[in-house]
């Protein structure tokens, strides 16, 4: 156990865009004794989480669960479906799209990176017309997959996946569609089957409210067919044996039993609240957060209101202000963790996470910490963001109520 020299009073505010705070219910569920992963109780647990997670991805097709972080599930998506030297069309929405592209290069694929020039691409979602034009030009169908990030965690921009599907169909191109919704799942509307996604990649530590350590590939029949021809080496990540053993609720290796207890609890919580209510809660909190940023007179990293993320908000600092110095001050004074700027926007912005186990007062506390910290750092503010967020939340009362009257 990490030994801290002091224990600050009160709770820590973990407002990064994942890992998100783990509710007590889930922590308690994870503390049950570990059981035999070949025994009958485990089979029942396996079947129940494999069934429940399909509802979250909105799919009737297999979802593969890995004991790994999201990066592992990225690798699984590529190695199961592609062969050395294959061209993949990827889209630069931010830091995570860039990391996925680097991985494709390391695996011996040939990624082509589309996007808007400079920082502009990091402020807007995927431009589906660019994808359509590139696919139309690929008459020989050398492009084997289109890979996009649904919720770009480095910027706070969400992309329209249905529009990407329409672009592929309009070009009548057979490329697979692969989507990273590591930070979007169970926070932002997502429909694996309806949007015709072939592989959806996700992780446990964001909207699912679990600790890091589980990741997913939701797969289509077309992706499974592609995996029979694909030549990239894979062993641990190979879908076939896992999907086969999953029929009985088991895995070919030792799965992370206690995280699966947590997943079962998370599914109960999310499906109990109702996915539409979960999405509406995230949208409402995100709108209140943006009201605060706008009242401060600061710029939101996402420049297109149609694709504002319900998961996090990127807050840009005025020229000459180091966003990481402001974050450090807020952490030290108020025990509030905010997300750092990544890649091209390092030092230029910080990120406020409002995902998972977050309610009005959690958000208000985070915004209060931000406002006090910005003032202490001497950042000129146009007004009170806390007031603006309170006004938004009281004028847009949550439906349904959090607790029913006695
Ligand atoms: N993709 C996105 C959109 C992410 O937000 C992250 C992590 O934050 C990753 C990929 C990488 O996942 P992990 O850090 O779990 O390996």
Coordinates of C-alpha atoms and ligand atoms in Angstrom, one line a residue:
X1 CA 0.0 0.0 0.0
X2 CA 1.3 3.4 -0.9
X3 CA 2.1 5.3 2.3
X4 CA 1.1 8.9 2.3
X5 CA 2.7 11.1 4.9
X6 CA -0.5 12.9 5.6
X7 CA -4.2 12.3 5.0
X8 CA -6.1 15.4 3.9
X9 CA -9.5 15.9 5.5
X10 CA -12.6 15.2 3.4
X11 CA -12.7 13.2 0.1
X12 CA -10.5 13.6 -2.9
X13 CA -12.2 15.0 -6.0
X14 CA -11.2 12.8 -9.0
X15 CA -12.5 14.9 -11.9
X16 CA -10.2 13.6 -14.6
X17 CA -11.9 12.1 -17.6
X18 CA -11.1 8.6 -16.4
X19 CA -10.3 6.7 -14.4
X20 CA -13.5 8.0 -12.8
X21 CA -14.5 7.6 -9.2
X22 CA -15.6 4.1 -8.3
X23 CA -18.9 4.0 -6.3
X24 CA -18.9 2.3 -2.9
X25 CA -21.3 -0.3 -4.2
X26 CA -18.8 -1.4 -6.8
X27 CA -15.9 -1.4 -4.4
X28 CA -17.8 -3.6 -2.0
X29 CA -18.8 -6.0 -4.7
X30 CA -15.2 -6.3 -5.7
X31 CA -14.2 -7.2 -2.2
X32 CA -16.0 -10.6 -2.3
X33 CA -13.7 -13.6 -2.1
X34 CA -12.1 -14.7 -5.3
X35 CA -13.7 -17.9 -6.6
X36 CA -12.5 -20.8 -8.8
X37 CA -12.6 -19.4 -12.4
X38 CA -13.4 -23.0 -13.6
X39 CA -16.2 -23.6 -11.1
X40 CA -20.0 -23.4 -11.5
X41 CA -20.5 -20.0 -9.8
X42 CA -18.0 -18.4 -12.1
X43 CA -19.8 -19.7 -15.2
X44 CA -23.0 -18.1 -14.0
X45 CA -21.1 -14.8 -13.3
X46 CA -19.5 -15.0 -16.8
X47 CA -22.7 -15.5 -18.6
X48 CA -24.5 -12.7 -16.7
X49 CA -21.8 -10.1 -17.4
X50 CA -21.4 -11.2 -21.1
X51 CA -25.1 -10.8 -21.5
X52 CA -25.4 -7.5 -19.6
X53 CA -22.5 -5.8 -21.4
X54 CA -24.2 -6.4 -24.8
X55 CA -27.0 -4.1 -23.6
X56 CA -24.5 -1.3 -23.0
X57 CA -22.9 -1.7 -26.4
X58 CA -26.4 -2.1 -27.9
X59 CA -25.4 -5.3 -29.7
X60 CA -26.7 -8.8 -30.1
X61 CA -23.2 -9.9 -31.3
X62 CA -20.3 -11.1 -29.2
X63 CA -18.5 -8.8 -26.8
X64 CA -15.0 -10.0 -25.9
X65 CA -13.8 -9.0 -22.4
X66 CA -10.0 -8.7 -21.8
X67 CA -8.1 -8.4 -18.5
X68 CA -6.3 -5.4 -19.9
X69 CA -6.4 -1.7 -20.3
X70 CA -7.9 0.0 -23.3
X71 CA -4.6 -0.1 -25.2
X72 CA -4.8 -3.9 -25.2
X73 CA -8.2 -3.8 -26.8
X74 CA -6.9 -1.4 -29.5
X75 CA -4.3 -4.0 -30.3
X76 CA -6.8 -6.8 -30.3
X77 CA -9.1 -4.9 -32.8
X78 CA -6.2 -4.4 -35.2
X79 CA -4.4 -7.8 -34.9
X80 CA -7.6 -9.9 -35.1
X81 CA -8.8 -8.3 -38.4
X82 CA -5.8 -7.1 -40.4
X83 CA -2.7 -8.4 -42.2
X84 CA 0.9 -7.0 -42.3
X85 CA 1.1 -4.0 -44.8
X86 CA -2.7 -3.4 -44.9
X87 CA -3.7 0.2 -45.3
X88 CA -6.0 1.6 -42.6
X89 CA -7.7 5.0 -42.8
X90 CA -7.5 6.7 -39.4
X91 CA -8.8 10.2 -38.4
X92 CA -6.9 12.7 -36.3
X93 CA -9.2 13.9 -33.6
X94 CA -6.6 14.3 -30.9
X95 CA -4.0 12.6 -28.8
X96 CA -5.7 9.2 -28.5
X97 CA -6.4 8.9 -32.2
X98 CA -2.7 9.7 -32.7
X99 CA -1.6 7.0 -30.3
X100 CA -3.9 4.4 -32.0
X101 CA -2.2 5.4 -35.3
X102 CA 1.2 4.9 -33.8
X103 CA 0.2 1.5 -32.6
X104 CA -1.0 0.6 -36.2
X105 CA 2.5 1.6 -37.5
X106 CA 4.2 -0.5 -34.8
X107 CA 2.2 -3.5 -35.9
X108 CA 3.3 -3.2 -39.5
X109 CA 0.1 -1.6 -40.8
X110 CA 0.1 1.4 -43.1
X111 CA -2.1 4.0 -41.5
X112 CA -3.2 7.0 -43.5
X113 CA -4.1 9.9 -41.2
X114 CA -6.9 12.2 -42.4
X115 CA -7.9 15.4 -40.5
X116 CA -8.2 19.1 -40.5
X117 CA -4.9 21.1 -40.6
X118 CA -3.0 22.1 -37.4
X119 CA -4.9 22.3 -34.2
X120 CA -8.3 22.7 -36.0
X121 CA -8.7 18.9 -36.2
X122 CA -8.4 18.8 -32.4
X123 CA -11.3 21.1 -32.0
X124 CA -13.9 19.4 -34.2
X125 CA -15.2 15.9 -34.7
X126 CA -14.5 13.5 -37.6
X127 CA -15.4 15.1 -40.9
X128 CA -17.2 12.2 -42.6
X129 CA -17.1 13.8 -46.0
X130 CA -13.3 13.5 -46.0
X131 CA -13.6 9.8 -45.3
X132 CA -16.2 9.3 -48.0
X133 CA -14.0 11.2 -50.6
X134 CA -10.9 9.1 -49.7
X135 CA -12.8 5.8 -49.9
X136 CA -14.4 6.8 -53.3
X137 CA -10.8 7.4 -54.6
X138 CA -9.8 3.9 -53.4
X139 CA -11.3 2.0 -56.4
X140 CA -9.0 -1.0 -55.8
X141 CA -10.2 -1.3 -52.1
X142 CA -6.7 -1.3 -50.7
X143 CA -8.1 0.4 -47.5
X144 CA -9.1 -2.5 -45.2
X145 CA -10.4 -0.5 -42.2
X146 CA -11.6 2.9 -41.1
X147 CA -10.6 3.7 -37.5
X148 CA -12.1 6.6 -35.5
X149 CA -12.4 7.7 -31.9
X150 CA -16.0 8.3 -30.8
X151 CA -15.2 10.4 -27.7
X152 CA -11.8 12.0 -27.9
X153 CA -10.7 12.2 -24.3
X154 CA -7.8 14.6 -25.0
X155 CA -10.1 17.3 -26.2
X156 CA -13.7 16.8 -25.2
X157 CA -15.0 16.3 -28.8
X158 CA -17.5 13.5 -29.7
X159 CA -17.7 12.3 -33.3
X160 CA -20.8 11.3 -35.3
X161 CA -20.3 7.6 -35.9
X162 CA -23.6 7.1 -37.8
X163 CA -22.3 9.7 -40.3
X164 CA -19.0 7.8 -40.7
X165 CA -21.1 4.6 -41.4
X166 CA -23.1 6.6 -44.0
X167 CA -19.9 7.8 -45.6
X168 CA -18.5 4.2 -46.0
X169 CA -21.9 3.0 -47.4
X170 CA -22.1 6.0 -49.8
X171 CA -18.7 5.1 -51.2
X172 CA -19.9 1.4 -51.4
X173 CA -16.5 0.5 -49.8
X174 CA -16.0 -2.9 -48.0
X175 CA -13.6 -1.5 -45.3
X176 CA -14.3 -2.5 -41.7
X177 CA -15.4 0.3 -39.4
X178 CA -13.5 0.3 -36.0
X179 CA -14.5 2.7 -33.3
X180 CA -12.7 3.6 -30.0
X181 CA -15.4 4.5 -27.4
X182 CA -13.1 3.9 -24.5
X183 CA -14.3 7.1 -22.8
X184 CA -17.8 7.2 -24.4
X185 CA -19.3 3.9 -23.4
X186 CA -22.1 4.2 -20.8
X187 CA -21.9 8.0 -20.9
X188 CA -22.6 9.0 -24.4
X189 CA -25.2 7.4 -26.7
X190 CA -23.6 4.5 -28.5
X191 CA -25.2 1.9 -30.9
X192 CA -22.8 -0.8 -32.1
X193 CA -25.3 -2.7 -34.2
X194 CA -27.5 0.1 -35.5
X195 CA -24.4 2.1 -36.6
X196 CA -22.9 -0.9 -38.4
X197 CA -19.7 -0.9 -36.4
X198 CA -17.4 -3.9 -37.0
X199 CA -15.2 -3.6 -33.9
X200 CA -16.0 -1.3 -30.9
X201 CA -13.1 -0.9 -28.4
X202 CA -13.8 0.2 -24.9
X203 CA -12.6 0.1 -21.3
X204 CA -13.8 -0.2 -17.7
X205 CA -12.4 2.9 -16.0
X206 CA -14.7 5.6 -17.5
X207 CA -18.5 5.5 -17.9
X208 CA -18.6 2.0 -16.4
X209 CA -17.3 3.4 -13.1
X210 CA -14.8 0.5 -12.6
X211 CA -11.1 0.6 -11.8
X212 CA -8.8 0.3 -14.8
X213 CA -8.1 -3.3 -15.9
X214 CA -10.9 -4.5 -18.1
X215 CA -11.3 -3.7 -21.8
X216 CA -13.7 -4.8 -24.6
X217 CA -14.0 -5.6 -28.3
X218 CA -17.6 -5.7 -29.5
X219 CA -17.4 -7.5 -32.8
X220 CA -19.6 -8.0 -35.9
X221 CA -20.0 -11.1 -37.9
X222 CA -18.1 -9.3 -40.7
X223 CA -15.2 -8.7 -38.3
X224 CA -15.2 -12.4 -37.2
X225 CA -15.1 -13.4 -40.9
X226 CA -12.2 -11.0 -41.5
X227 CA -10.4 -12.6 -38.5
X228 CA -10.3 -15.9 -40.3
X229 CA -8.2 -14.4 -43.1
X230 CA -6.2 -11.9 -41.1
X231 CA -2.4 -12.6 -40.9
X232 CA -1.2 -10.3 -38.1
X233 CA 0.2 -12.5 -35.3
X234 CA -2.0 -12.8 -32.2
X235 CA -2.3 -15.2 -29.4
X236 CA -3.5 -13.7 -26.1
X237 CA -5.8 -11.3 -28.1
X238 CA -7.3 -14.0 -30.5
X239 CA -11.1 -13.7 -30.4
X240 CA -12.0 -17.2 -31.5
X241 CA -11.1 -19.3 -28.5
X242 CA -12.4 -16.7 -26.1
X243 CA -15.8 -16.4 -27.9
X244 CA -16.0 -20.2 -28.0
X245 CA -15.4 -20.6 -24.2
X246 CA -17.6 -17.6 -23.4
X247 CA -20.5 -19.8 -24.6
X248 CA -20.3 -21.5 -21.2
X249 CA -19.3 -18.3 -19.3
X250 CA -15.6 -19.1 -19.1
X251 CA -12.3 -17.8 -20.5
X252 CA -9.2 -19.7 -21.9
X253 CA -7.0 -18.0 -19.2
X254 CA -7.5 -16.7 -15.7
X255 CA -9.9 -13.7 -16.0
X256 CA -9.9 -10.9 -13.4
X257 CA -12.6 -12.3 -11.2
X258 CA -13.0 -9.4 -8.8
X259 CA -13.3 -6.8 -11.6
X260 CA -16.0 -9.0 -13.1
X261 CA -17.9 -8.8 -9.7
X262 CA -17.5 -5.0 -10.1
X263 CA -18.8 -5.2 -13.7
X264 CA -21.9 -7.1 -12.6
X265 CA -22.6 -4.4 -10.0
X266 CA -22.0 -1.6 -12.5
X267 CA -24.3 -3.2 -15.0
X268 CA -27.0 -3.4 -12.4
X269 CA -26.5 0.3 -11.5
X270 CA -26.5 1.5 -15.1
X271 CA -29.3 -0.6 -16.5
X272 CA -31.3 0.1 -13.3
X273 CA -31.0 3.9 -13.9
X274 CA -31.7 3.3 -17.6
X275 CA -29.3 4.1 -20.4
X276 CA -31.3 7.0 -21.6
X277 CA -31.4 8.5 -18.2
X278 CA -27.6 8.0 -17.9
X279 CA -27.0 9.8 -21.2
X280 CA -29.4 12.6 -20.2
X281 CA -27.6 13.0 -16.9
X282 CA -24.2 13.3 -18.6
X283 CA -25.6 15.8 -21.2
X284 CA -27.1 18.0 -18.5
X285 CA -23.9 18.1 -16.3
X286 CA -21.8 18.8 -19.4
X287 CA -24.1 21.7 -20.3
X288 CA -23.8 23.1 -16.8
X289 CA -20.0 22.8 -16.9
X290 CA -19.9 24.6 -20.2
X291 CA -22.1 27.4 -18.8
X292 CA -19.4 27.8 -16.1
X293 CA -16.5 28.0 -18.6
X294 CA -18.4 30.5 -20.7
X295 CA -19.2 32.7 -17.7
X296 CA -15.5 32.7 -16.7
X297 CA -14.9 34.1 -20.2
X298 CA -12.6 31.1 -21.1
X299 CA -12.7 29.2 -24.3
X300 CA -13.9 25.6 -24.7
X301 CA -11.5 23.4 -26.6
X302 CA -14.3 21.9 -28.7
X303 CA -15.2 24.6 -31.3
X304 CA -18.3 22.9 -32.7
X305 CA -21.3 22.9 -30.3
X306 CA -22.9 20.0 -32.3
X307 CA -20.1 17.7 -31.0
X308 CA -19.6 18.9 -27.4
X309 CA -18.6 15.9 -25.3
X310 CA -21.0 14.8 -22.5
X311 CA -18.0 13.2 -20.8
X312 CA -15.5 16.0 -20.3
X313 CA -14.9 19.7 -21.1
X314 CA -11.6 21.0 -22.3
X315 CA -10.9 24.5 -20.9
X316 CA -8.4 26.6 -22.7
X317 CA -6.2 29.0 -20.9
X318 CA -5.5 32.6 -22.0
X319 CA -2.2 33.1 -23.8
X320 CA 0.7 33.1 -21.3
X321 CA -1.1 31.0 -18.6
X322 CA 0.4 27.6 -18.1
X323 CA -2.6 25.2 -17.7
X324 CA -0.5 22.7 -15.8
X325 CA 0.5 25.3 -13.2
X326 CA -3.2 26.1 -12.6
X327 CA -4.0 22.4 -12.3
X328 CA -1.1 21.9 -9.8
X329 CA -2.3 24.8 -7.7
X330 CA -5.9 23.4 -7.7
X331 CA -4.7 20.0 -6.7
X332 CA -2.5 21.3 -3.9
X333 CA -5.1 23.7 -2.5
X334 CA -8.3 21.8 -3.0
X335 CA -7.4 18.1 -3.4
X336 CA -9.1 18.2 -6.8
X337 CA -7.6 16.3 -9.7
X338 CA -8.2 17.7 -13.2
X339 CA -7.0 16.2 -16.5
X340 CA -3.8 17.6 -18.0
X341 CA -3.5 18.8 -21.6
X342 CA -2.1 16.0 -23.8
X343 CA 0.1 16.2 -27.0
X344 CA -0.5 19.3 -29.1
X345 CA -2.4 21.0 -26.3
X346 CA -0.1 20.3 -23.4
X347 CA 0.0 23.4 -21.1
X348 CA -2.7 25.1 -23.1
X349 CA -5.8 23.5 -21.5
X350 CA -7.0 21.4 -18.7
X351 CA -9.9 18.9 -18.7
X352 CA -12.8 18.6 -16.3
X353 CA -14.3 15.1 -16.2
X354 CA -18.1 14.9 -15.5
X355 CA -18.6 11.2 -16.2
X356 CA -19.7 8.1 -14.4
X357 CA -20.7 8.4 -10.7
X358 CA -21.2 12.2 -10.9
X359 CA -24.2 14.3 -9.8
X360 CA -25.0 18.0 -9.5
X361 CA -23.1 18.5 -6.2
X362 CA -20.1 16.6 -7.4
X363 CA -19.9 18.9 -10.4
X364 CA -20.6 22.0 -8.4
X365 CA -17.7 21.1 -6.0
X366 CA -15.4 20.6 -8.9
X367 CA -16.3 23.9 -10.6
X368 CA -15.9 25.7 -7.2
X369 CA -12.4 24.3 -6.9
X370 CA -11.6 25.4 -10.5
X371 CA -13.0 28.9 -9.9
X372 CA -11.1 29.4 -6.6
X373 CA -7.9 28.0 -8.2
X374 CA -8.2 30.2 -11.3
X375 CA -8.6 33.2 -9.1
X376 CA -5.6 32.3 -6.9
X377 CA -3.6 31.8 -10.1
X378 CA -4.5 35.3 -11.2
X379 CA -6.3 34.2 -14.4
X380 CA -8.7 37.1 -15.3
X381 CA -12.3 35.8 -15.2
X382 CA -15.3 37.6 -16.8
X383 CA -17.7 36.4 -14.1
X384 CA -18.7 33.6 -11.8
X385 CA -18.9 30.2 -13.5
X386 CA -20.2 28.6 -10.3
X387 CA -23.2 30.9 -10.4
X388 CA -23.8 30.2 -14.0
X389 CA -23.7 26.4 -13.5
X390 CA -26.0 26.7 -10.4
X391 CA -28.4 28.6 -12.5
X392 CA -28.3 26.1 -15.3
X393 CA -28.9 23.2 -13.0
X394 CA -31.8 24.8 -11.2
X395 CA -33.4 25.9 -14.4
X396 CA -33.0 22.4 -15.9
X397 CA -34.1 20.2 -13.1
X398 CA -33.0 16.6 -13.4
X399 CA -35.7 14.1 -14.5
X400 CA -36.3 11.7 -13.0
X401 CA -35.6 12.9 -9.4
X402 CA -32.5 11.3 -7.8
X403 CA -34.6 9.9 -5.0
X404 CA -38.3 9.3 -4.8
X405 CA -40.2 11.2 -2.0
X406 CA -41.1 9.0 1.0
Ligands
LIG1 N1 -8.5 5.7 -26.2 C1 -9.1 6.7 -25.5 C2 -10.2 7.5 -26.1 C3 -8.8 6.9 -24.2 O1 -9.4 7.9 -23.4 C4 -7.8 6.1 -23.6 C5 -7.4 6.3 -22.2 O2 -7.7 7.3 -21.5 C6 -7.2 5.1 -24.4 C7 -7.6 5.0 -25.7 C8 -6.1 4.2 -23.8 O3 -6.7 3.4 -22.8 P1 -5.9 2.8 -21.6 O4 -5.2 4.0 -21.0 O5 -6.9 2.2 -20.7 O6 -4.9 1.8 -22.1

